[in-house]
Amino acid sequence: MLEISNLTHTYGSGPGAHHALGGIDLKVAEGELVCIVGPSGCGKSTLLRSIAGLLRPTGGKVVLGGTAVDRTPDDLAVVFQDYSRSLFPWMSVADNVSLPLRRKDMDKKQRRSAAMEALEQVGLEGAAAKYPWQLSGGMQQRVSIARALAYRPSLLLMDEPFGSVDAQTREDLEDLTLRVRSHHNMTILLITHDIDESVYVGDRVVVLSKAPARIVGDLRVDLPAP
Ligand code: ADP
Ligand code: ADP
């Protein structure tokens, strides 16, 4: 499904250069949920942006479904850590969630009902007609998650997706993510700094070293899905 070989990334050049990725090799099978953990600033987001085709790596290769990634693939969705910049402020919550579905073979009615279903799953059906700026940070984050889940990508990349919600909501969103991925056979890469979370939601936990990030651990945890 996903094959990363000898991926490196360096920001800048000369004496101020920062080596973020120091040669990452990773294979992810279809349907796997892989959590990526590592110290703050080690290069986790850099890795995710390289996989998403949002950042051109300095070296190495990302192959997704047999094709080298050189732009953002259609069959991919990303939940960014900075949810506050990921929703369009001039569009309602429902329109934000249904927008990416235009890339699919769905009419307006189908897009609307898929968006409403996803909003219901994150407990925000009542906020469909609101605008992102009318919602709390945690609610905006849930809208971003709803948008990604509604899209049903074959690969979902999540960067600290549950960071600014309360503990109960976090557990609900973790369980929701597990249910949706089993039901639609999604492959998920999830970045977290929470080891408990990684062991709970992941089939596998990949541990990165300090920058330049290298894989220093790759553990199967394989808890049964709830
Ligand atoms: P993590 O997600 O693990 O916290 P990042 O991938 O965001 O780490 O960043 C890795 C390192 O690269 C950090 O030290 C960060 O300061 C640096 N970095 C990230 N983006 C840039 C950039 N655009 N230019 C220069 N340095 C960057
Ligand atoms: P969460 O982060 O889980 O969304 P918050 O503690 O931020 O929870 O908000 C709790 C509740 O307060 C929300 O479910 C919502 O009903 C309401 N709320 C918070 N901020 C706003 C806001 N800016 N506009 C409207 N309702 C809000």
XYZ file of C-alpha atoms in Angstrom, residues 46-204:
159
model
C 7.849 16.498 8.001
C 7.425 12.773 7.362
C 3.670 13.152 7.066
C 3.905 16.117 4.695
C 6.352 14.195 2.508
C 3.957 11.242 2.293
C 1.095 13.612 1.441
C 3.074 15.111 -1.439
C 2.980 18.529 0.252
C 6.747 18.672 0.707
C 9.364 17.536 -1.754
C 11.801 15.348 0.183
C 15.523 15.959 -0.254
C 16.082 12.286 -0.999
C 14.405 8.911 -1.147
C 11.029 7.830 -2.385
C 7.407 7.506 -1.348
C 5.404 4.946 -3.324
C 1.667 4.783 -2.762
C -0.311 1.940 -4.335
C 2.517 1.295 -6.782
C 2.881 4.953 -7.887
C 5.600 7.378 -6.804
C 4.071 10.337 -4.946
C 5.012 13.668 -6.525
C 1.809 15.573 -5.711
C -1.093 15.059 -3.330
C -2.848 11.852 -4.414
C -6.636 11.997 -4.917
C -7.236 9.042 -2.693
C -5.694 10.602 0.386
C -6.996 12.792 3.193
C -5.023 14.628 5.855
C -6.067 15.837 9.303
C -3.572 18.557 10.170
C -2.400 19.420 13.630
C -3.263 23.058 12.969
C -7.007 22.566 12.466
C -7.577 26.324 12.792
C -6.148 26.837 9.323
C -7.716 23.819 7.675
C -11.358 24.929 7.436
C -12.652 27.646 5.096
C -14.080 30.427 7.297
C -16.524 31.643 4.638
C -18.178 28.239 4.261
C -20.615 26.573 6.641
C -19.484 23.522 8.574
C -21.578 21.229 6.319
C -20.098 22.805 3.173
C -16.563 22.411 4.540
C -17.176 18.705 5.107
C -18.834 18.076 1.744
C -16.417 20.135 -0.391
C -13.798 17.393 -1.029
C -16.602 15.002 -2.000
C -16.921 16.963 -5.264
C -13.911 14.976 -6.415
C -16.041 11.858 -6.114
C -18.863 10.634 -8.262
C -21.593 11.964 -5.970
C -24.426 14.402 -6.578
C -25.227 17.305 -4.283
C -27.774 15.358 -2.262
C -25.374 12.451 -1.694
C -22.581 14.834 -0.665
C -24.891 16.559 1.772
C -26.048 13.323 3.377
C -22.487 11.953 3.651
C -21.442 15.224 5.326
C -24.351 15.088 7.763
C -23.591 11.468 8.640
C -19.958 12.314 9.405
C -20.965 15.354 11.473
C -23.344 13.161 13.422
C -20.513 10.679 14.067
C -18.394 13.417 15.656
C -21.389 14.746 17.596
C -21.734 17.982 15.644
C -24.911 17.536 13.604
C -26.276 20.613 15.366
C -23.418 22.751 14.053
C -23.911 21.997 10.334
C -25.201 25.471 9.459
C -22.665 27.316 11.604
C -19.378 28.780 10.425
C -16.041 27.484 11.726
C -15.283 30.707 13.578
C -18.476 30.230 15.600
C -17.105 26.991 17.051
C -14.609 26.222 19.800
C -11.172 24.900 18.851
C -12.142 21.365 19.807
C -15.258 21.553 17.679
C -13.283 22.812 14.661
C -10.951 19.895 15.104
C -13.903 17.508 15.103
C -15.157 19.120 11.865
C -11.741 18.463 10.267
C -11.946 14.833 11.368
C -15.515 14.552 10.039
C -14.361 15.935 6.679
C -11.573 13.358 6.416
C -13.798 10.456 7.463
C -16.607 11.480 5.085
C -14.133 11.387 2.211
C -13.268 7.733 2.921
C -9.766 7.911 1.511
C -7.782 4.733 1.058
C -4.967 6.441 2.995
C -5.662 8.784 5.897
C -2.848 10.793 7.480
C -3.538 12.298 10.908
C -1.155 14.673 12.662
C -1.966 14.872 16.397
C -5.650 14.748 15.496
C -7.086 14.599 19.011
C -4.871 17.217 20.635
C -7.305 19.874 21.762
C -10.412 17.992 22.788
C -11.366 16.871 26.280
C -10.538 13.335 27.474
C -13.995 11.834 26.875
C -14.275 13.309 23.364
C -10.802 12.038 22.643
C -11.797 8.483 23.527
C -14.950 8.790 21.408
C -12.922 10.041 18.429
C -10.349 7.261 18.833
C -13.126 4.649 18.804
C -14.834 6.348 15.867
C -11.578 6.296 13.897
C -11.158 2.578 14.611
C -14.728 1.807 13.561
C -14.559 3.793 10.331
C -11.235 2.292 9.325
C -12.477 -1.298 9.891
C -15.698 -0.619 8.072
C -14.077 1.012 5.031
C -10.721 -0.753 5.165
C -8.742 2.479 5.364
C -5.023 2.572 5.912
C -4.158 5.141 8.570
C -0.935 6.783 9.715
C -1.462 8.666 12.949
C 1.082 10.901 14.626
C 0.796 11.263 18.370
C 3.027 12.081 21.313
C 0.770 10.047 23.584
C 2.171 6.533 24.034
C -1.060 5.279 25.647
C -3.020 6.481 22.643
C -0.582 4.888 20.201
C -0.895 1.496 21.892
C -4.686 1.765 22.103
C -5.439 2.790 18.519
C -2.447 1.377 16.634
C -1.860 -2.069 15.159
C 1.709 -0.974 15.073
